[in-house]
XYZ file of C-alpha atoms in Angstrom:
312
model
C 12.524 -11.725 -48.599
C 13.756 -14.584 -47.610
C 15.125 -15.352 -43.979
C 18.463 -15.663 -45.253
C 18.194 -12.317 -45.745
C 16.956 -11.718 -42.006
C 19.774 -13.208 -40.519
C 22.265 -11.446 -43.020
C 20.942 -8.367 -41.293
C 20.706 -9.636 -37.544
C 24.732 -10.966 -38.238
C 26.124 -8.062 -39.024
C 23.875 -5.501 -36.991
C 25.762 -7.592 -34.502
C 28.979 -7.080 -36.054
C 31.871 -4.802 -36.401
C 31.880 -4.545 -40.242
C 30.772 -6.480 -43.135
C 34.378 -7.882 -43.478
C 33.730 -10.063 -39.472
C 29.669 -10.853 -39.940
C 30.804 -12.377 -43.659
C 33.054 -14.444 -41.613
C 30.737 -15.348 -39.382
C 28.158 -16.564 -41.457
C 30.626 -18.273 -44.265
C 30.384 -16.048 -47.328
C 32.048 -13.506 -49.058
C 32.137 -9.437 -48.436
C 30.276 -8.870 -51.496
C 27.487 -11.530 -51.717
C 26.320 -10.508 -48.121
C 26.867 -6.645 -49.617
C 25.118 -7.582 -52.634
C 22.791 -9.240 -50.633
C 21.966 -6.223 -48.005
C 21.763 -3.839 -50.677
C 18.799 -6.036 -52.292
C 17.373 -5.996 -48.824
C 17.098 -2.226 -48.859
C 15.998 -1.871 -52.312
C 13.190 -4.203 -51.874
C 12.235 -2.140 -47.851
C 12.728 1.313 -48.715
C 14.938 2.111 -46.150
C 18.291 2.183 -45.704
C 19.416 0.283 -43.029
C 23.624 0.852 -42.749
C 26.311 3.524 -42.483
C 30.092 3.419 -42.158
C 31.245 5.509 -39.379
C 35.370 5.900 -38.098
C 33.879 2.679 -35.432
C 32.472 0.815 -37.998
C 29.124 -0.231 -39.230
C 26.458 0.886 -37.795
C 22.910 0.580 -37.541
C 20.570 4.282 -38.884
C 17.215 4.515 -37.425
C 14.893 2.376 -39.876
C 18.137 -0.035 -39.346
C 17.522 0.148 -34.940
C 13.127 -0.376 -35.399
C 13.904 -2.998 -37.791
C 16.046 -5.044 -35.515
C 13.822 -6.082 -33.129
C 10.605 -6.999 -35.580
C 13.522 -8.798 -37.717
C 14.903 -10.735 -34.744
C 11.007 -12.579 -34.004
C 10.582 -13.717 -37.635
C 13.355 -15.349 -37.797
C 12.917 -16.841 -33.851
C 8.894 -17.497 -34.811
C 10.390 -19.391 -38.535
C 12.839 -21.279 -36.384
C 9.743 -22.809 -34.109
C 8.285 -23.803 -36.958
C 10.336 -25.781 -38.644
C 10.908 -27.382 -35.178
C 6.600 -28.107 -34.922
C 7.304 -31.346 -36.748
C 10.192 -31.925 -35.091
C 8.184 -31.733 -31.024
C 7.626 -35.090 -29.690
C 4.825 -34.609 -27.129
C 5.120 -34.573 -23.389
C 3.621 -37.822 -21.987
C 3.956 -37.045 -18.562
C 4.998 -34.752 -15.601
C 5.386 -34.759 -12.058
C 3.917 -31.927 -9.362
C 5.407 -31.876 -6.526
C 3.586 -29.567 -3.979
C 4.429 -28.833 -0.243
C 2.974 -31.092 2.435
C -0.326 -29.878 3.294
C -1.356 -27.425 0.397
C -2.193 -30.490 -1.966
C -6.273 -29.958 -1.826
C -5.313 -26.312 -3.285
C -5.504 -25.132 -6.898
C -4.337 -28.436 -8.673
C -7.003 -30.807 -8.166
C -8.953 -28.693 -10.223
C -6.408 -27.533 -12.627
C -5.638 -31.143 -12.944
C -9.073 -32.117 -13.964
C -9.853 -29.528 -15.966
C -6.754 -29.435 -18.043
C -6.562 -33.369 -18.384
C -10.243 -32.530 -20.543
C -8.404 -31.003 -23.205
C -4.923 -32.712 -22.738
C -5.938 -36.672 -22.414
C -2.914 -37.982 -22.570
C -0.627 -36.383 -20.843
C -0.263 -37.942 -17.574
C -0.116 -35.462 -14.535
C 1.406 -37.269 -11.726
C 0.650 -35.079 -7.870
C 3.015 -35.589 -5.190
C 2.191 -34.342 -1.397
C 5.844 -33.616 -0.082
C 7.382 -32.438 2.614
C 10.818 -31.577 0.526
C 9.460 -30.522 -2.942
C 12.592 -28.911 -3.431
C 14.274 -31.744 -3.524
C 12.765 -32.240 -7.303
C 13.679 -29.268 -8.913
C 15.377 -29.972 -12.612
C 15.903 -27.819 -15.189
C 16.232 -30.960 -17.653
C 13.662 -30.252 -20.191
C 13.499 -34.013 -21.252
C 11.163 -34.640 -17.626
C 10.120 -31.162 -16.815
C 9.127 -31.398 -12.758
C 6.902 -28.864 -11.339
C 7.690 -27.491 -7.664
C 5.416 -25.465 -5.158
C 6.847 -24.366 -2.477
C 6.661 -21.619 0.991
C 10.318 -20.053 0.187
C 11.415 -17.591 3.030
C 15.518 -17.288 2.447
C 16.513 -15.368 -0.320
C 20.089 -17.301 -0.562
C 17.716 -20.135 -0.762
C 15.704 -18.319 -3.349
C 19.345 -17.868 -5.464
C 20.242 -21.592 -5.007
C 16.862 -22.718 -6.341
C 16.975 -20.403 -9.001
C 20.186 -21.066 -9.950
C 19.629 -25.297 -9.348
C 16.225 -24.310 -11.468
C 18.047 -22.475 -15.011
C 15.217 -19.938 -14.042
C 13.501 -17.851 -11.724
C 10.028 -19.135 -10.466
C 6.804 -17.384 -10.427
C 5.812 -16.317 -7.117
C 2.350 -16.813 -6.803
C 1.909 -15.293 -3.543
C 3.491 -13.295 -1.012
C 2.538 -13.702 2.184
C 3.338 -15.175 5.667
C 2.939 -18.164 8.485
C -0.100 -17.047 10.392
C -1.563 -18.728 13.909
C -5.142 -20.122 13.699
C -7.678 -20.457 16.509
C -10.525 -20.677 17.670
C -12.628 -16.814 17.755
C -13.018 -17.946 21.774
C -9.608 -18.640 21.947
C -8.357 -16.062 24.463
C -5.666 -15.299 21.642
C -8.681 -13.801 18.931
C -8.090 -10.475 20.079
C -4.465 -10.282 20.078
C -3.041 -7.973 16.771
C 0.464 -10.120 16.824
C 1.027 -13.243 18.443
C 4.687 -14.587 20.167
C 5.866 -17.062 20.843
C 5.654 -16.138 24.704
C 1.734 -16.090 24.164
C 2.063 -19.954 23.015
C 2.859 -21.199 26.173
C -0.429 -22.517 27.040
C -1.510 -23.413 24.481
C -1.191 -26.743 22.241
C -0.218 -26.951 18.686
C -1.083 -29.070 16.461
C 0.790 -30.600 13.434
C 0.676 -33.225 10.682
C 4.037 -33.793 10.516
C 6.536 -34.850 13.155
C 8.927 -31.192 13.503
C 11.958 -32.793 11.810
C 9.855 -33.283 8.116
C 8.436 -30.211 8.795
C 8.622 -27.799 5.121
C 11.951 -25.342 5.077
C 9.755 -22.177 5.536
C 7.643 -23.585 9.102
C 11.329 -25.424 10.571
C 11.838 -21.466 12.157
C 8.768 -20.919 12.956
C 8.664 -23.839 14.732
C 12.286 -23.695 16.326
C 11.144 -20.116 17.321
C 7.878 -21.202 19.541
C 9.915 -24.778 20.479
C 12.827 -22.234 22.264
C 10.304 -21.206 24.432
C 7.301 -23.466 24.542
C 7.397 -27.381 25.360
C 7.574 -30.214 22.668
C 5.386 -31.828 24.659
C 2.372 -29.382 23.852
C 2.807 -30.681 20.586
C 0.275 -33.160 18.768
C 1.068 -35.058 15.975
C -3.248 -35.209 13.892
C -3.369 -37.460 11.021
C -4.729 -34.741 8.588
C -4.802 -30.956 7.919
C -8.652 -31.119 8.116
C -9.058 -32.166 11.739
C -6.221 -30.135 12.608
C -8.511 -27.027 11.558
C -11.244 -28.525 13.054
C -9.644 -29.057 16.855
C -8.583 -24.998 15.656
C -12.147 -24.440 15.648
C -13.609 -25.670 18.298
C -10.795 -26.072 21.194
C -10.051 -22.571 23.079
C -6.677 -23.905 23.986
C -5.091 -25.224 20.930
C -3.482 -23.719 16.856
C -2.682 -24.415 14.178
C 0.404 -22.811 12.204
C -1.369 -21.968 8.350
C 0.131 -19.923 5.214
C -1.454 -16.240 4.541
C -3.267 -15.995 2.067
C -4.320 -20.043 1.250
C -5.075 -20.394 4.598
C -8.691 -18.441 3.714
C -10.008 -21.816 2.261
C -10.015 -23.303 5.634
C -13.905 -23.544 6.313
C -14.283 -21.294 9.146
C -12.251 -18.778 8.349
C -15.079 -16.782 6.334
C -17.577 -17.155 8.880
C -15.766 -15.911 11.927
C -14.958 -19.109 13.754
C -11.450 -19.063 12.961
C -9.246 -16.062 13.282
C -5.704 -16.061 11.271
C -3.102 -13.697 13.944
C 0.353 -12.807 12.568
C 3.914 -13.696 14.127
C 5.826 -10.200 14.899
C 8.799 -11.796 14.209
C 9.887 -11.780 10.179
C 11.268 -15.524 9.715
C 7.336 -16.560 9.182
C 7.354 -14.275 5.730
C 8.167 -16.256 3.038
C 6.567 -16.611 -1.383
C 4.472 -19.855 -2.458
C 6.457 -19.903 -5.474
C 5.808 -22.290 -8.908
C 9.477 -23.075 -9.792
C 9.236 -24.358 -13.816
C 11.918 -24.947 -16.245
C 11.352 -22.614 -19.236
C 13.237 -24.731 -21.980
C 10.405 -27.885 -20.886
C 8.373 -25.015 -21.940
C 10.130 -24.140 -24.597
C 10.213 -27.341 -26.444
C 6.453 -28.943 -24.731
C 4.146 -25.680 -25.448
C 1.492 -27.942 -23.233
C 3.982 -27.669 -20.320
C 3.852 -24.018 -20.864
C -0.141 -24.247 -20.987
C 0.210 -25.877 -17.739
C 2.232 -23.897 -15.224
C 0.117 -20.811 -16.649
C -3.149 -22.985 -15.872
C -1.780 -23.163 -12.087
C -0.752 -18.500 -12.379
C -4.205 -18.301 -13.647
C -6.130 -19.853 -10.799
C -4.064 -18.712 -8.085
C -4.684 -15.699 -9.424
C -8.669 -16.078 -8.704
C -8.406 -17.896 -5.452
C -6.943 -14.124 -4.436
C -9.079 -12.119 -6.702
C -12.030 -14.421 -5.023
C -10.878 -14.670 -1.104
C -10.335 -10.745 -1.092
């Protein structure tokens, strides 16, 4: 059996007649007919039968067709192995405040296996701006997307849907001694006498956080904002002060010190504007070109799943 014969079989299955298939393959109709007859004789099964509308697959042909397509795909993949240029570097852009989550361990373990691959991790307030479907310069972008229209836009820009690592929402983090700690849900009105700690200025916050902060500042004075130098210092304040709160994404917030001990309480907002998916945008075409990139995507996905199992 030759790969060429399988390609003949696939082309005929997607054509209305032997003549049409022969034209697509740039061979004569008798040559195509003979090749397929020999193929049927070799496997001992009839693959096509004639109808008023043309050529149709037999039951045996319907079973063999997807397997033939897979075999041809494997064959061409094998041919391309020698042509592949190894991936030298990849840029990862991850939403601000998430940089110390998932990636450090994943990158550390990955570098042990692929020491020649340079991985650049970038903490960014707008990772969506770096989405790229260029297979020559692959980019991974991780961020919370809370808008369906934006999700459609980014998916179109990327060329394929993202991996949804978590379906979650932004919550309020407060000390267990904060008067708000007993509430089941939070509204902006509840935050009038509280102080919000942020690492970034409101105008440079990640896109998914901006509607949340706008809702708050429509009611709460912006004077109640305290800009701080690090996520760690914000969490420390939320843990110790009874009139201070932070905004954090569930379920990733479970990694913070104080959550498991019960010193910090997370409370969801009543508004659905705080909901959003934490996504990994990547190029499927780039993963086909560079299998090592696909391995990295899988490693991030598996690490995210492992985190969720560990904290639940």
